[in-house]
Amino acid sequence: MAPVRTMLLWCPDWPVIAAEIVDGVSAATPVAVLYANRVVAASASARAEGVRRGLRKREAQSRCPRLTVLDHDPGRDVRAFEPVVAAVEEVVAGVEVIRPGACAVAARGPSRYFGGEERAAERIVEHVAQTCEVESQIGIADGVFAAGLAARSGRVVPPGDTAGFLAGLPVEALGRPGLTDLLRRLGLRTLGDFAALPAGDVLARFGFDGTLAHRLAAGQDHRPLAVRRPPPDLAVTETYDDPLDRVDAAAFAARTLAERLHETLGGHGLACTRLGIEAVTAHGQELRRVWRHDGLLTAAAIADRVRWQLDGWLTGTSRRPGSGRVGPPRPTAGIIRLRLVPEGVLAHVGLQPGLWGETGAERERAHRALNRVQGILGPESVLTAVLGGGRSPADQTRLVPWGDERAPGRPAAPPWPGRLPSPAPAVVLPEPLPAAVYDAAGELVRVTARLAVSAPPARLEVAVPAVDGAGSVAPGAPVEIVGWAGPWPVDERWWAPAEARRRARFQVGLTDGTALLLSLAGGRWWVEAVYD
Amino acid sequence: MAGRMVVGSTALAELVRPASGSDPTGAHQLLPVLPELAGLLPNRGLRRGSTVAVGLGHPARSGSTSLMLALLAEASRAGSWCAVVGVPTLGAAAAADLGIELGRLALVPHPGPEWATVVAALIDGVDVVVAAVPGTVSASVVGRLAARARQRGSVLVPYGRWAGADVTLQVIRGAWEGLGQGRGRLRRREVTISARGRGAAARPKEIRVWLPGDGSSRTGRVSSAGVVPPSGGPAVAAPPGVGRTGSRRAALTVVGTSD
């Protein structure tokens, strides 16, 4: 398969141009964009004063004292490049963004449509310049890699001539500093020299990445273009002249907006699993909450969620207990803008209800109730447990927010030696309670490295968390131990010192009929779980 | 042909009614419970709309959590949705061992001050709602939640002190077996459960069951977490006088009944 004839649009010094577009730093003055104290890009006037890529900040400033130094911001580059891609898309279809500042299209379609590759290139460059006021160059060659190099000089490499074009270029063009350094020392100065090496030897000496570079140097760019599909704008927005401050008015607004969103999604044959609800109040406060759903959101379901959310925002403060985190404060004014953003969009393959409908109905009802609770307390407050592998009861269980994917925290498949025998404890303490176990003589029971118990455990003192909640613990009353088993050693992750845990576990039965799971780690006793 | 098919499907639709339907006819009104516990409940099951409280045991840690889970187990396995509010320490492995389908069990560990609102919202959509009672709950809230459960056809299971439940189950005694002095392991526990209530359940009942039962006699089901006894000893033989039937499930076994 021959490489795809590719047309690549390249905007020189893109980080500098992006800074001009976004931050208003004029690219006509000496400007350099630095990342990790090295120059990444410089404006033309800075280059004229001797500022080069890879210079340190001090050195660049000494060569050009008037230099404006900017931090590299990939986000800024991408944001500024988006209108350029849109402008290219207005002229040709099937654009792939290579990186901010460079995008590629398959050359065949545009060249036929505009009557020649040069004319298509001219048309694109002109349109980009008119629409975005951005200078750009186009290179055309076989394959993205060669087209990228051709774009540096604005060349059109004739079909089939790409290998010859590449052969004359220095090996630095590969953009792999480690490899090019080595190639230079081996006396290979051009891509042609490198490409002349036998492929098998290159694989043996330079590994997989070296082979890839070798193929690129030979003009065999087999990567097909992964074209960017313009995302359909699915979000629906509504602005209200009278701020919504009552729940019933908000509910009515929610209903129409939800139906519009549902229609849009249905028109594209899509469904969404997460729904982002954004609201802006009259005072400019922005509120946002994402709702998850592991089934399909119908129009009524979307409307319900929006209504609950607006209800929550307009009437209540959502204070999350336990975590001590306070939810977003109540808005100080009515809502003037409402936006529904479908996230996690998937193709509507159709969610099958149960054959006789009951699964669907029960499920729908339960999900509605649970989503309602998520609206009151926040999405992380309704959980579902997933069992996986692990040696302690707390490790085996993973709690995931309701509606998220139920994937276990650890695979259940490995044997997990040292797992607890059945039955599993019904009460698993999220935080183990400190305890102390004494023998008949009143000495703290210890376990030697060879797992010998110093003396049979006789009494247990479990610390009781103090009522003041300050995290302090007070020793509880001692209870007599009537039966015990252990020690069962658990030695986990000894290969990773930071996570290594070495414990000895005991089951103990107390006089009052209670059974506990205790563990001894580093000379301290803990209550891990209760067989309640 | 098409007409016949439509007629056929209508006939079927009448035969198979959604289990969650609000029609008040007999069998749909009951959620199943484990047969060992059925004797404690007036209709040998959890009647939709009723309130079945699980009181804390006398030594606080002697089996009330297991009893609460055992009460849910059969209904959950039969396809009902369950929710547990305010129990952050629930052991999911124990729940799965008893037969609860974790995919249909929602946990709200920290309902906070919104407790009553959360429980009410869950009653609207979930078949069995277990709610750990936070401290004291006013009589008006008790009445409101019970009325809501009655109206929606859900079963409310308050876990803790609760006045006005139809039935209150409580663990009176619990004794573990299998633990020696430095040997053995916890194998099973004999618990005595009492039930008292009003109406049909007014006569106090008491049963003794193994809760949890001896895992070795469980043949059909092995939990995904698996079980490996480190001591590896043989299973304890059933003590004399224990009426263990050869049932597939022995997570819970009736030891004896004394009314």
mmCIF file of N, CA and C in Angstrom, chain A residues 74-136:
data_model
loop_
_atom_site.group_PDB
_atom_site.id
_atom_site.type_symbol
_atom_site.label_atom_id
_atom_site.label_comp_id
_atom_site.label_asym_id
_atom_site.label_seq_id
_atom_site.Cartn_x
_atom_site.Cartn_y
_atom_site.Cartn_z
ATOM 1 N N PRO A 74 0.026 24.455 26.208
ATOM 2 C CA PRO A 74 -0.549 23.654 25.124
ATOM 3 C C PRO A 74 -2.035 23.931 24.944
ATOM 4 N N GLY A 75 -2.722 24.215 26.049
ATOM 5 C CA GLY A 75 -4.157 24.488 25.960
ATOM 6 C C GLY A 75 -4.439 25.718 25.113
ATOM 7 N N ARG A 76 -3.594 26.751 25.297
ATOM 8 C CA ARG A 76 -3.753 27.983 24.529
ATOM 9 C C ARG A 76 -3.534 27.698 23.043
ATOM 10 N N ASP A 77 -2.506 26.876 22.751
ATOM 11 C CA ASP A 77 -2.221 26.558 21.358
ATOM 12 C C ASP A 77 -3.417 25.862 20.710
ATOM 13 N N VAL A 78 -3.995 24.899 21.444
ATOM 14 C CA VAL A 78 -5.113 24.145 20.876
ATOM 15 C C VAL A 78 -6.315 25.048 20.672
ATOM 16 N N ARG A 79 -6.600 25.894 21.673
ATOM 17 C CA ARG A 79 -7.756 26.780 21.579
ATOM 18 C C ARG A 79 -7.639 27.690 20.366
ATOM 19 N N ALA A 80 -6.438 28.263 20.181
ATOM 20 C CA ALA A 80 -6.267 29.210 19.090
ATOM 21 C C ALA A 80 -6.299 28.504 17.740
ATOM 22 N N PHE A 81 -5.947 27.199 17.725
ATOM 23 C CA PHE A 81 -5.872 26.503 16.451
ATOM 24 C C PHE A 81 -7.243 26.055 15.967
ATOM 25 N N GLU A 82 -8.175 25.949 16.903
ATOM 26 C CA GLU A 82 -9.493 25.427 16.551
ATOM 27 C C GLU A 82 -10.149 26.220 15.404
ATOM 28 N N PRO A 83 -10.143 27.595 15.417
ATOM 29 C CA PRO A 83 -10.746 28.326 14.291
ATOM 30 C C PRO A 83 -10.031 28.052 12.969
ATOM 31 N N VAL A 84 -8.710 27.816 13.021
ATOM 32 C CA VAL A 84 -7.970 27.526 11.792
ATOM 33 C C VAL A 84 -8.475 26.219 11.195
ATOM 34 N N VAL A 85 -8.626 25.193 12.064
ATOM 35 C CA VAL A 85 -9.119 23.904 11.577
ATOM 36 C C VAL A 85 -10.518 24.079 10.995
ATOM 37 N N ALA A 86 -11.324 24.885 11.684
ATOM 38 C CA ALA A 86 -12.681 25.111 11.185
ATOM 39 C C ALA A 86 -12.639 25.774 9.814
ATOM 40 N N ALA A 87 -11.695 26.726 9.637
ATOM 41 C CA ALA A 87 -11.585 27.411 8.352
ATOM 42 C C ALA A 87 -11.161 26.438 7.262
ATOM 43 N N VAL A 88 -10.224 25.538 7.588
ATOM 44 C CA VAL A 88 -9.795 24.547 6.597
ATOM 45 C C VAL A 88 -10.976 23.647 6.243
ATOM 46 N N GLU A 89 -11.760 23.304 7.274
ATOM 47 C CA GLU A 89 -12.898 22.425 7.045
ATOM 48 C C GLU A 89 -13.949 23.062 6.146
ATOM 49 N N GLU A 90 -13.975 24.395 6.131
ATOM 50 C CA GLU A 90 -14.938 25.054 5.240
ATOM 51 C C GLU A 90 -14.561 24.841 3.781
ATOM 52 N N VAL A 91 -13.274 24.608 3.531
ATOM 53 C CA VAL A 91 -12.812 24.442 2.156
ATOM 54 C C VAL A 91 -12.742 22.973 1.772
ATOM 55 N N VAL A 92 -12.159 22.159 2.636
ATOM 56 C CA VAL A 92 -11.990 20.733 2.311
ATOM 57 C C VAL A 92 -12.557 19.894 3.451
ATOM 58 N N ALA A 93 -12.801 18.636 3.150
ATOM 59 C CA ALA A 93 -13.377 17.739 4.150
ATOM 60 C C ALA A 93 -12.312 16.789 4.665
ATOM 61 N N GLY A 94 -12.529 16.276 5.853
ATOM 62 C CA GLY A 94 -11.662 15.227 6.379
ATOM 63 C C GLY A 94 -10.325 15.739 6.875
ATOM 64 N N VAL A 95 -10.363 16.665 7.843
ATOM 65 C CA VAL A 95 -9.122 17.246 8.358
ATOM 66 C C VAL A 95 -8.653 16.451 9.562
ATOM 67 N N GLU A 96 -7.363 16.160 9.604
ATOM 68 C CA GLU A 96 -6.784 15.555 10.799
ATOM 69 C C GLU A 96 -5.828 16.549 11.425
ATOM 70 N N VAL A 97 -6.024 16.816 12.727
ATOM 71 C CA VAL A 97 -5.100 17.710 13.424
ATOM 72 C C VAL A 97 -3.906 16.880 13.859
ATOM 73 N N ILE A 98 -2.717 17.263 13.387
ATOM 74 C CA ILE A 98 -1.501 16.541 13.763
ATOM 75 C C ILE A 98 -1.059 17.002 15.139
ATOM 76 N N ARG A 99 -0.950 18.284 15.297
ATOM 77 C CA ARG A 99 -0.637 18.925 16.582
ATOM 78 C C ARG A 99 -1.101 20.367 16.416
ATOM 79 N N PRO A 100 -1.188 21.151 17.503
ATOM 80 C CA PRO A 100 -1.570 22.549 17.306
ATOM 81 C C PRO A 100 -0.594 23.218 16.351
ATOM 82 N N GLY A 101 -1.091 23.803 15.301
ATOM 83 C CA GLY A 101 -0.229 24.436 14.319
ATOM 84 C C GLY A 101 -0.030 23.619 13.063
ATOM 85 N N ALA A 102 -0.541 22.419 13.030
ATOM 86 C CA ALA A 102 -0.394 21.604 11.825
ATOM 87 C C ALA A 102 -1.609 20.705 11.678
ATOM 88 N N CYS A 103 -2.177 20.669 10.471
ATOM 89 C CA CYS A 103 -3.262 19.741 10.230
ATOM 90 C C CYS A 103 -3.135 19.202 8.803
ATOM 91 N N ALA A 104 -3.652 18.009 8.573
ATOM 92 C CA ALA A 104 -3.438 17.341 7.292
ATOM 93 C C ALA A 104 -4.768 16.940 6.687
ATOM 94 N N VAL A 105 -4.792 16.898 5.357
ATOM 95 C CA VAL A 105 -5.959 16.354 4.653
ATOM 96 C C VAL A 105 -5.434 15.458 3.532
ATOM 97 N N ALA A 106 -6.262 14.528 3.125
ATOM 98 C CA ALA A 106 -5.900 13.729 1.958
ATOM 99 C C ALA A 106 -5.974 14.655 0.739
ATOM 100 N N ALA A 107 -4.934 14.599 -0.116
ATOM 101 C CA ALA A 107 -4.822 15.608 -1.172
ATOM 102 C C ALA A 107 -5.722 15.308 -2.372
ATOM 103 N N ARG A 108 -6.126 14.045 -2.510
ATOM 104 C CA ARG A 108 -6.751 13.643 -3.759
ATOM 105 C C ARG A 108 -8.043 14.410 -4.030
ATOM 106 N N GLY A 109 -8.931 14.448 -3.045
ATOM 107 C CA GLY A 109 -10.224 15.101 -3.252
ATOM 108 C C GLY A 109 -10.086 16.577 -3.591
ATOM 109 N N PRO A 110 -9.436 17.375 -2.732
ATOM 110 C CA PRO A 110 -9.332 18.810 -3.006
ATOM 111 C C PRO A 110 -8.640 19.103 -4.335
ATOM 112 N N SER A 111 -7.591 18.315 -4.680
ATOM 113 C CA SER A 111 -6.871 18.649 -5.909
ATOM 114 C C SER A 111 -7.761 18.416 -7.123
ATOM 115 N N ARG A 112 -8.608 17.398 -7.053
ATOM 116 C CA ARG A 112 -9.515 17.183 -8.177
ATOM 117 C C ARG A 112 -10.581 18.266 -8.220
ATOM 118 N N TYR A 113 -11.072 18.633 -7.025
ATOM 119 C CA TYR A 113 -12.166 19.594 -6.975
ATOM 120 C C TYR A 113 -11.708 20.967 -7.443
ATOM 121 N N PHE A 114 -10.507 21.387 -6.977
ATOM 122 C CA PHE A 114 -10.043 22.733 -7.323
ATOM 123 C C PHE A 114 -9.217 22.732 -8.606
ATOM 124 N N GLY A 115 -8.995 21.534 -9.175
ATOM 125 C CA GLY A 115 -8.271 21.477 -10.437
ATOM 126 C C GLY A 115 -6.779 21.620 -10.247
ATOM 127 N N GLY A 116 -6.209 20.798 -9.405
ATOM 128 C CA GLY A 116 -4.759 20.829 -9.251
ATOM 129 C C GLY A 116 -4.372 21.014 -7.801
ATOM 130 N N GLU A 117 -3.246 20.404 -7.421
ATOM 131 C CA GLU A 117 -2.823 20.465 -6.023
ATOM 132 C C GLU A 117 -2.419 21.877 -5.623
ATOM 133 N N GLU A 118 -1.691 22.565 -6.497
ATOM 134 C CA GLU A 118 -1.253 23.915 -6.152
ATOM 135 C C GLU A 118 -2.452 24.825 -5.940
ATOM 136 N N ARG A 119 -3.437 24.687 -6.840
ATOM 137 C CA ARG A 119 -4.592 25.582 -6.719
ATOM 138 C C ARG A 119 -5.363 25.309 -5.448
ATOM 139 N N ALA A 120 -5.479 24.022 -5.087
ATOM 140 C CA ALA A 120 -6.161 23.690 -3.830
ATOM 141 C C ALA A 120 -5.398 24.287 -2.658
ATOM 142 N N ALA A 121 -4.062 24.151 -2.702
ATOM 143 C CA ALA A 121 -3.249 24.678 -1.602
ATOM 144 C C ALA A 121 -3.410 26.186 -1.487
ATOM 145 N N GLU A 122 -3.358 26.850 -2.630
ATOM 146 C CA GLU A 122 -3.524 28.305 -2.615
ATOM 147 C C GLU A 122 -4.860 28.701 -1.999
ATOM 148 N N ARG A 123 -5.891 27.968 -2.423
ATOM 149 C CA ARG A 123 -7.243 28.271 -1.960
ATOM 150 C C ARG A 123 -7.330 28.132 -0.438
ATOM 151 N N ILE A 124 -6.727 27.071 0.091
ATOM 152 C CA ILE A 124 -6.793 26.840 1.539
ATOM 153 C C ILE A 124 -6.021 27.933 2.277
ATOM 154 N N VAL A 125 -4.831 28.208 1.840
ATOM 155 C CA VAL A 125 -4.004 29.204 2.522
ATOM 156 C C VAL A 125 -4.709 30.558 2.507
ATOM 157 N N GLU A 126 -5.309 30.864 1.361
ATOM 158 C CA GLU A 126 -5.995 32.140 1.239
ATOM 159 C C GLU A 126 -7.188 32.216 2.184
ATOM 160 N N HIS A 127 -7.947 31.110 2.226
ATOM 161 C CA HIS A 127 -9.133 31.111 3.087
ATOM 162 C C HIS A 127 -8.737 31.231 4.553
ATOM 163 N N VAL A 128 -7.693 30.523 4.949
ATOM 164 C CA VAL A 128 -7.238 30.609 6.341
ATOM 165 C C VAL A 128 -6.783 32.027 6.640
ATOM 166 N N ALA A 129 -6.055 32.633 5.711
ATOM 167 C CA ALA A 129 -5.564 33.989 5.942
ATOM 168 C C ALA A 129 -6.725 34.967 6.050
ATOM 169 N N GLN A 130 -7.754 34.790 5.210
ATOM 170 C CA GLN A 130 -8.883 35.716 5.239
ATOM 171 C C GLN A 130 -9.728 35.534 6.491
ATOM 172 N N THR A 131 -9.973 34.282 6.855
ATOM 173 C CA THR A 131 -10.885 34.010 7.961
ATOM 174 C C THR A 131 -10.215 34.263 9.301
ATOM 175 N N CYS A 132 -8.996 33.773 9.472
ATOM 176 C CA CYS A 132 -8.384 33.811 10.797
ATOM 177 C C CYS A 132 -7.213 34.775 10.882
ATOM 178 N N GLU A 133 -6.831 35.378 9.777
ATOM 179 C CA GLU A 133 -5.660 36.248 9.750
ATOM 180 C C GLU A 133 -4.433 35.524 10.264
ATOM 181 N N VAL A 134 -4.262 34.315 9.795
ATOM 182 C CA VAL A 134 -3.113 33.519 10.202
ATOM 183 C C VAL A 134 -2.350 33.124 8.945
ATOM 184 N N GLU A 135 -1.012 33.299 9.015
ATOM 185 C CA GLU A 135 -0.190 32.885 7.877
ATOM 186 C C GLU A 135 0.060 31.392 7.949
ATOM 187 N N SER A 136 0.033 30.741 6.796
ATOM 188 C CA SER A 136 0.282 29.309 6.822
ATOM 189 C C SER A 136 0.979 28.895 5.539
#
